[in-house]
PDB file of C-alpha atoms in Angstrom:
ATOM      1  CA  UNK A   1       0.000   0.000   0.000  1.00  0.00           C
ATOM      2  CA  UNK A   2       1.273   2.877  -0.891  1.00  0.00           C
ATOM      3  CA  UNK A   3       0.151   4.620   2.317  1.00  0.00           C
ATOM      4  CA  UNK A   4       3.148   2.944   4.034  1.00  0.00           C
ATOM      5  CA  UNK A   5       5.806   3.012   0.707  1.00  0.00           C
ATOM      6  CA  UNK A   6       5.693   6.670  -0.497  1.00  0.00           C
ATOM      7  CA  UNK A   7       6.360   9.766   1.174  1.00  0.00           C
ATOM      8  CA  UNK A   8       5.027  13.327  -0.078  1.00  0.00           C
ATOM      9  CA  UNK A   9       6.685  15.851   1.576  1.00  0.00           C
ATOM     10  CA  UNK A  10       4.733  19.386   0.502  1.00  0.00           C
ATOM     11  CA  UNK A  11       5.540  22.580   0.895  1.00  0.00           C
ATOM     12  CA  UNK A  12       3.168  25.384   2.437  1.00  0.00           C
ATOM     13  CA  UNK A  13       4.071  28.917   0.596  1.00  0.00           C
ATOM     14  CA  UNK A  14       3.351  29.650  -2.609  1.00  0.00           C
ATOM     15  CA  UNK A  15       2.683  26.017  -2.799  1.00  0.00           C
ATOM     16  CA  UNK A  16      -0.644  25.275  -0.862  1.00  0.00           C
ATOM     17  CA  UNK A  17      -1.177  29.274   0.239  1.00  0.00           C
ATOM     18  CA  UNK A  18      -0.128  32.189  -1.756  1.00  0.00           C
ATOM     19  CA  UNK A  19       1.843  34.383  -0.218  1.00  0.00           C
ATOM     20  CA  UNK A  20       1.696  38.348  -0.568  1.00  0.00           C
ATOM     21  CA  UNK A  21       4.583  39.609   0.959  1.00  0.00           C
ATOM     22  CA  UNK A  22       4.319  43.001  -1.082  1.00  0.00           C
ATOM     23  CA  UNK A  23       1.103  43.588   1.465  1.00  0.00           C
ATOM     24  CA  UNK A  24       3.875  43.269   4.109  1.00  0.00           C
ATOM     25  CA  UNK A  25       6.339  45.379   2.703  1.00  0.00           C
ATOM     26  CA  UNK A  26       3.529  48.428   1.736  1.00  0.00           C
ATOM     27  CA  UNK A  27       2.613  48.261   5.194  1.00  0.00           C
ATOM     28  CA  UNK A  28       5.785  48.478   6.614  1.00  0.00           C
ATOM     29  CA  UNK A  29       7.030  51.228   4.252  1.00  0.00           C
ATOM     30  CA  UNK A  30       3.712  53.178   5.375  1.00  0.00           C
ATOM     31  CA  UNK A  31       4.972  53.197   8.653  1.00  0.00           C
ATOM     32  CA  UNK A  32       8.899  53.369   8.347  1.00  0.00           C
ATOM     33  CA  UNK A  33       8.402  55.954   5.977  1.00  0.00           C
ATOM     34  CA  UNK A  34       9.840  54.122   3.163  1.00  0.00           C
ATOM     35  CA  UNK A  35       9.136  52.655  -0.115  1.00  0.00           C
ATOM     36  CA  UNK A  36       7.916  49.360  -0.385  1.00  0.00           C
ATOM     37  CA  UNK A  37      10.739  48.488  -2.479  1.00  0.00           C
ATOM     38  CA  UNK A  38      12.968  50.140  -0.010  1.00  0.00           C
ATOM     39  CA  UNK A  39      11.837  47.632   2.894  1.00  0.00           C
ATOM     40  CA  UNK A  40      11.918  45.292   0.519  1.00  0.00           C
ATOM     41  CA  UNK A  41      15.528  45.466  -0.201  1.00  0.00           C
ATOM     42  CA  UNK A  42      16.360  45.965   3.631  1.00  0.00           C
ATOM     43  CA  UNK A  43      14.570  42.840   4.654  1.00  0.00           C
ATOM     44  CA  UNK A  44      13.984  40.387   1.934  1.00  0.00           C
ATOM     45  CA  UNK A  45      16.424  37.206   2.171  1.00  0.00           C
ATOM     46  CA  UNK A  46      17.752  39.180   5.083  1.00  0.00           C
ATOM     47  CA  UNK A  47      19.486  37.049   7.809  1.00  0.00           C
ATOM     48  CA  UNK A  48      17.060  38.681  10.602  1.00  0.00           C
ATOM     49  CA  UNK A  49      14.156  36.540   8.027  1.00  0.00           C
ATOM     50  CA  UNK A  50      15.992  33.754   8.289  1.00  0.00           C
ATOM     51  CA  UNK A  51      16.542  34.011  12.132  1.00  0.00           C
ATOM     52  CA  UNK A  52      12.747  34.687  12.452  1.00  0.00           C
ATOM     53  CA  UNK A  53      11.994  31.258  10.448  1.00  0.00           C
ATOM     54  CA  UNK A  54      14.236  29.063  12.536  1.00  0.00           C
ATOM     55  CA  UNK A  55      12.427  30.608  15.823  1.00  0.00           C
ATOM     56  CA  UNK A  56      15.625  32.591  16.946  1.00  0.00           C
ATOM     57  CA  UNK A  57      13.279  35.632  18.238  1.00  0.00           C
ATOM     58  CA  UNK A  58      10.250  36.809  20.446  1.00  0.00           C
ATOM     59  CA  UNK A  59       7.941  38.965  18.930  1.00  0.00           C
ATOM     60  CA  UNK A  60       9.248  41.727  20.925  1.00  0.00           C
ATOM     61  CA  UNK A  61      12.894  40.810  19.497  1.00  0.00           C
ATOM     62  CA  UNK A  62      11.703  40.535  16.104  1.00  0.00           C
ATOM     63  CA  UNK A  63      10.268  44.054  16.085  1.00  0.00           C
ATOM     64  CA  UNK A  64      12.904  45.821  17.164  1.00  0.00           C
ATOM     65  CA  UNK A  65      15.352  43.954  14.940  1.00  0.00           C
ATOM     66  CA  UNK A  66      13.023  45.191  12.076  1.00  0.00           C
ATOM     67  CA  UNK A  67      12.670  48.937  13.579  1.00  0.00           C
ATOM     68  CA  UNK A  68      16.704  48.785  13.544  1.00  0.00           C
ATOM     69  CA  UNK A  69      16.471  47.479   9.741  1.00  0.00           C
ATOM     70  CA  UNK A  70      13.835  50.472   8.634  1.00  0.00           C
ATOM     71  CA  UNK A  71      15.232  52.748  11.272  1.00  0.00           C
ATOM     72  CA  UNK A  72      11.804  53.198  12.826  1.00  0.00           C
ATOM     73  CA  UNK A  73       9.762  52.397  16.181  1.00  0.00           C
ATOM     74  CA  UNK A  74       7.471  49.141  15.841  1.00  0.00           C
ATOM     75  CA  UNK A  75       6.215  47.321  18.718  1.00  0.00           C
ATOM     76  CA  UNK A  76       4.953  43.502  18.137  1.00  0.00           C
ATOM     77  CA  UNK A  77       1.566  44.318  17.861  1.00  0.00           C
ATOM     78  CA  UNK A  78       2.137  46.251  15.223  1.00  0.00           C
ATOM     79  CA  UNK A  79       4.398  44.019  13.363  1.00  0.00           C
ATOM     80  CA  UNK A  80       2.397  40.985  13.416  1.00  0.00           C
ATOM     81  CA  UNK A  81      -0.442  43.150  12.124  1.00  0.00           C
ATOM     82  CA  UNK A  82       1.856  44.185   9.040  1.00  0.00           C
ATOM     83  CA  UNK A  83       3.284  40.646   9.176  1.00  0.00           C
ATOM     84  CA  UNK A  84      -0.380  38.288   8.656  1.00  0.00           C
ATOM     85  CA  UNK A  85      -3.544  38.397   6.891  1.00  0.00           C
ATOM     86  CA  UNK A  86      -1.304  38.025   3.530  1.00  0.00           C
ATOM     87  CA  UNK A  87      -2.421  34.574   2.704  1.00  0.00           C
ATOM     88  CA  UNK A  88      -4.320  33.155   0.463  1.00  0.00           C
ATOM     89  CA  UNK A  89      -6.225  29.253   0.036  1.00  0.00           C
ATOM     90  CA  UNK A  90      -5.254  27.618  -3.077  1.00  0.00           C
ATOM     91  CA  UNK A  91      -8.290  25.986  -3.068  1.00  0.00           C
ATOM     92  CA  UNK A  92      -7.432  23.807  -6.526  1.00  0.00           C
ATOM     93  CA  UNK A  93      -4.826  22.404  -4.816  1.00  0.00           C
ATOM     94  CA  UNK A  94      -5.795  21.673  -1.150  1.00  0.00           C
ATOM     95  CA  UNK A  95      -8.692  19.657  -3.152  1.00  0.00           C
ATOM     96  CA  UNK A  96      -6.450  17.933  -4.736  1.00  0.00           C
ATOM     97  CA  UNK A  97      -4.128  16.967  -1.703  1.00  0.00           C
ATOM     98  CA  UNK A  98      -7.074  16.095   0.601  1.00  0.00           C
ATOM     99  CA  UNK A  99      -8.145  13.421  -1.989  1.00  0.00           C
ATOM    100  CA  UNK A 100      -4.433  12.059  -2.162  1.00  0.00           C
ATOM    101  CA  UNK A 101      -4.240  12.277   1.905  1.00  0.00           C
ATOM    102  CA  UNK A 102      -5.495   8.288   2.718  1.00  0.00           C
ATOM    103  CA  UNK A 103      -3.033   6.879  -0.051  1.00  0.00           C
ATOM    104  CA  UNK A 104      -0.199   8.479   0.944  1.00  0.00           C
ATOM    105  CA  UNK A 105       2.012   9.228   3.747  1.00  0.00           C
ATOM    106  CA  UNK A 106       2.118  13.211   3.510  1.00  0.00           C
ATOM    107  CA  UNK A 107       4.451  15.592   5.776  1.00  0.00           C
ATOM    108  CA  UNK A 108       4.158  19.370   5.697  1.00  0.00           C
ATOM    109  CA  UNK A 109       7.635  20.693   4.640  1.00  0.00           C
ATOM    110  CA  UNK A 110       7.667  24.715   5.322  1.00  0.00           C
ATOM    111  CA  UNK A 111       9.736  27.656   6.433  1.00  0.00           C
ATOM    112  CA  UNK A 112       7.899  29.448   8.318  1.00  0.00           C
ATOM    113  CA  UNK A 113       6.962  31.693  11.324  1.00  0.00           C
ATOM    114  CA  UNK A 114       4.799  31.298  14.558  1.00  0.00           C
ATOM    115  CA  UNK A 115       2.661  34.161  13.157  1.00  0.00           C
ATOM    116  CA  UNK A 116       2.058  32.588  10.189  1.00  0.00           C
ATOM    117  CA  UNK A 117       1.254  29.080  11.365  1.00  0.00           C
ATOM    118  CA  UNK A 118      -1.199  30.082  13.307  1.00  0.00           C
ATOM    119  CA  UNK A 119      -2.795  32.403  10.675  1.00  0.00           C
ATOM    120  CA  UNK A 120      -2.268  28.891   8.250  1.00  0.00           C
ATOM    121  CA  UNK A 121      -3.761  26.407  10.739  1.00  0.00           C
ATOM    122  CA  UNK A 122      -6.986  28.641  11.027  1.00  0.00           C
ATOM    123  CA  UNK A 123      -7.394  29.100   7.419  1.00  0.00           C
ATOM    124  CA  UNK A 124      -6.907  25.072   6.628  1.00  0.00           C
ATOM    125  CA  UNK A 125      -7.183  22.910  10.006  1.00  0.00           C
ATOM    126  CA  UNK A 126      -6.698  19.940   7.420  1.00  0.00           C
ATOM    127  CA  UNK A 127      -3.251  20.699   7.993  1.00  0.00           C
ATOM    128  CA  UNK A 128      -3.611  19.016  11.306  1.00  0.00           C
ATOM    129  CA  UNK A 129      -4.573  15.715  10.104  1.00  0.00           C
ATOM    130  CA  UNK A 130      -1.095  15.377   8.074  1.00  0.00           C
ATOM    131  CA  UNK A 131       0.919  12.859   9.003  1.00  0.00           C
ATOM    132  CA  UNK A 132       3.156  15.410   9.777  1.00  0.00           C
ATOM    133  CA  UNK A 133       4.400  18.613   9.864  1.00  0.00           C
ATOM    134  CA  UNK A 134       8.440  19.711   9.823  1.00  0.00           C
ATOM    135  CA  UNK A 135       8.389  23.706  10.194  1.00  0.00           C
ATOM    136  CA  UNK A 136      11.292  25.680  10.715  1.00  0.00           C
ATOM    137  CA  UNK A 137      10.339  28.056  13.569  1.00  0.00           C
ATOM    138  CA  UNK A 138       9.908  24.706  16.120  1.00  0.00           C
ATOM    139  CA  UNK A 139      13.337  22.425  14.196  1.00  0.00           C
ATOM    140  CA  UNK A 140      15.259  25.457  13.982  1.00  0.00           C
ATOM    141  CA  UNK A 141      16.968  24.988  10.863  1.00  0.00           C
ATOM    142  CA  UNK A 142      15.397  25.652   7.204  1.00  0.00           C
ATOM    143  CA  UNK A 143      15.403  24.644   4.148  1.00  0.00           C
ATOM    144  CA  UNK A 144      17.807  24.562   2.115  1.00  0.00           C
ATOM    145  CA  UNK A 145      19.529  23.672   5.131  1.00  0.00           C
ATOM    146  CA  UNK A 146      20.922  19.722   5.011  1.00  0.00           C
ATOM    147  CA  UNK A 147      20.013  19.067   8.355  1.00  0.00           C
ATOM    148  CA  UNK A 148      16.341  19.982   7.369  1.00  0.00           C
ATOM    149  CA  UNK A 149      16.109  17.208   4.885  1.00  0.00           C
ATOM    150  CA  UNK A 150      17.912  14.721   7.143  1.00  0.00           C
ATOM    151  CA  UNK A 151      15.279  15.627   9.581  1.00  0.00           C
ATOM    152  CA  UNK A 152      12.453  14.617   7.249  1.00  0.00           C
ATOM    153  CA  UNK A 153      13.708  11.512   6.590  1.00  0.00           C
ATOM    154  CA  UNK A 154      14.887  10.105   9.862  1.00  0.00           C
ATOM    155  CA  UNK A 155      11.439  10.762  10.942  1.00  0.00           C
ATOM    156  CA  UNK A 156       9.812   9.024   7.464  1.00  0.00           C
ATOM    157  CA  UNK A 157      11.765   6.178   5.945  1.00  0.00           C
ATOM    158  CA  UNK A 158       9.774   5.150   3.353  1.00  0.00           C
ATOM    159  CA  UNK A 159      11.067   3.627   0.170  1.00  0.00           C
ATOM    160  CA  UNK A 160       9.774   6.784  -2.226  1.00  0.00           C
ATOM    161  CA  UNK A 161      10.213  10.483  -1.118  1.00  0.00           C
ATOM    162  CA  UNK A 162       9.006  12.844  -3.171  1.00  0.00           C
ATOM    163  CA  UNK A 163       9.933  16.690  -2.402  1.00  0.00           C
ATOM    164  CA  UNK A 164       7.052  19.360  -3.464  1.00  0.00           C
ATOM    165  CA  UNK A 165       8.920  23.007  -3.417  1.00  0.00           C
ATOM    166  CA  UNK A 166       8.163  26.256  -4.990  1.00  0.00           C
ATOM    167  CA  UNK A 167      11.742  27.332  -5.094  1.00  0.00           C
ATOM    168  CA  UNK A 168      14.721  25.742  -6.781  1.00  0.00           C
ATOM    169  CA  UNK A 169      17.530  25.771  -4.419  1.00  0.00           C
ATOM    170  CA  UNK A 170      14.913  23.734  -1.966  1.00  0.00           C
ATOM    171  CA  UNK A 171      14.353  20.824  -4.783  1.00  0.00           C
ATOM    172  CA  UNK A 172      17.954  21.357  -5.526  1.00  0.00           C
ATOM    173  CA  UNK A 173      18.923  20.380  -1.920  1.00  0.00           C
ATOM    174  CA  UNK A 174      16.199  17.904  -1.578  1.00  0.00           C
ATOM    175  CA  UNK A 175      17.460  15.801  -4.457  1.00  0.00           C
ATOM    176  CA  UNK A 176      20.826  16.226  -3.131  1.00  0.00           C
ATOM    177  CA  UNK A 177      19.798  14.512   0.040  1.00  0.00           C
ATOM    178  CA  UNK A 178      17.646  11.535  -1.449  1.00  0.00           C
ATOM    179  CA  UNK A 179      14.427  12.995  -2.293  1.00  0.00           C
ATOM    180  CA  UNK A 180      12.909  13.059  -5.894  1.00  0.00           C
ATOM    181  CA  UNK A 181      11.585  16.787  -6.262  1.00  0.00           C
ATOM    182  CA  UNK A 182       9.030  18.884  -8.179  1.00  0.00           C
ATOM    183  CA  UNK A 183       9.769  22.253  -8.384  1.00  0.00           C
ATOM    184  CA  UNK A 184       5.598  23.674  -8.273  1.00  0.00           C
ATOM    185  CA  UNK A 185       4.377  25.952 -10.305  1.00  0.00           C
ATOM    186  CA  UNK A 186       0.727  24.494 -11.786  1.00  0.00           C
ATOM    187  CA  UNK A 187      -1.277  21.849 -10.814  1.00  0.00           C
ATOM    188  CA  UNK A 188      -2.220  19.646 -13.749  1.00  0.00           C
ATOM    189  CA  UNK A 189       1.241  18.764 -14.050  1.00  0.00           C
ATOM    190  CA  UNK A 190       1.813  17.822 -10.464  1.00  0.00           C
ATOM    191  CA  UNK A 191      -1.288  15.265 -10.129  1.00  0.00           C
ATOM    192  CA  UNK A 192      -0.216  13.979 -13.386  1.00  0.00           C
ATOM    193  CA  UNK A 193       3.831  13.371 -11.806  1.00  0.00           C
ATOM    194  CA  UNK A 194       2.341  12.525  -8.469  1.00  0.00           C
ATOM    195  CA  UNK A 195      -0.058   9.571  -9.899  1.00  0.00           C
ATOM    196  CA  UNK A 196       3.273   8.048 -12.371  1.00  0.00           C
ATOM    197  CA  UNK A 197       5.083   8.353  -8.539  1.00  0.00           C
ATOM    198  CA  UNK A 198       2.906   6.413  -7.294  1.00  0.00           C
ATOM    199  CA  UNK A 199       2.454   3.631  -9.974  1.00  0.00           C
ATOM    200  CA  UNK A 200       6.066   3.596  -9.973  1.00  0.00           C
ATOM    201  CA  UNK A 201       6.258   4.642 -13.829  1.00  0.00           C
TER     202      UNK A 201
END
């Protein structure tokens, strides 16, 4: 049964939620003073994004780390307000992976924040009935990190792994550290890969 032979690990961003992080950055320029594509360039990729994705800060950390990046006052209130209500249901998709969910074993691969997690688990609590969930804020270490992958599967040896990632450097790793991987970008051909996976074609 394939239930106990293949392993889907899927990622959350951009994958099953869009993500708007322009929202984020208007927001924050709106308040710093600054144009989005200022804040932008101050804290995209940044290591204090990184840091906040491997659960290195508090809220009240994290906010002043930003305020130091935009040179401006925040408290966490007003961060996490700036920070959330940026994501969206791919509703196509979540379909999709509830139908696979009793055929296969399927973990929830994501870097991500507390805030964010939360704000995810509201808007699909069929996240909670994965068979489980790696995120980076509670392993601290992310992806494309090498101990993130090793993490995955130590916890799920089973004979097929297959790695579902918006972003290339994360398939890139994954294959590097026995995964297959499909870099996402449409459905159709995902279900189409996923159902050859699993027929072993």
């Amino acid at each position: 049964m394939t239930k106990h032979t293949h392993l889907l690990a899927i990622d959350l961003g951009e994958v099953l939620l869009s993500v708007d992080h322009a929202s984020t950055y208007r927001r924050l320029g709106t308040l710093a003073n600054l144009p989005a594509q200022e804040v932008h360039r101050r804290l995209d990729d940044d290591p204090i994004a990184h840091a906040l994705d491997r659960g290195e800060f508090t809220p009240a950390s994290f906010a002043a780390a930003v305020g130091v990046k935009l040179d401006c006052s925040i408290d966490a209130q007003t961060l996490r307000a700036c920070w959330t209500g940026i994501l969206g249901v791919k509703q196509d998709i979540v379909t999709w992976l509830e139908a696979l969910l009793p055929r296969v074993t399927c973990v929830l691969v994501s870097n991500i924040n507390w805030w964010h997690w939360q704000e995810a688990s509201e808007m699909l609590p069929r996240l909670q009935q994965f068979d489980g969930h790696v995120l980076s804020y509670v392993e601290g270490v992310r992806k494309p990190e090498a101990e993130y992958y090793r993490r995955v599967r130590e916890s799920w040896p089973l004979q097929h792994a297959l790695f579902i990632d918006d972003r290339a450097d994360n398939c890139a790793a994954a294959r590097a550290h026995g995964f297959e991987a499909w870099q996402f970008s449409h459905l159709a051909p995902l279900a189409a890969h996923v159902e050859r996976w699993l027929a072993g074609r």
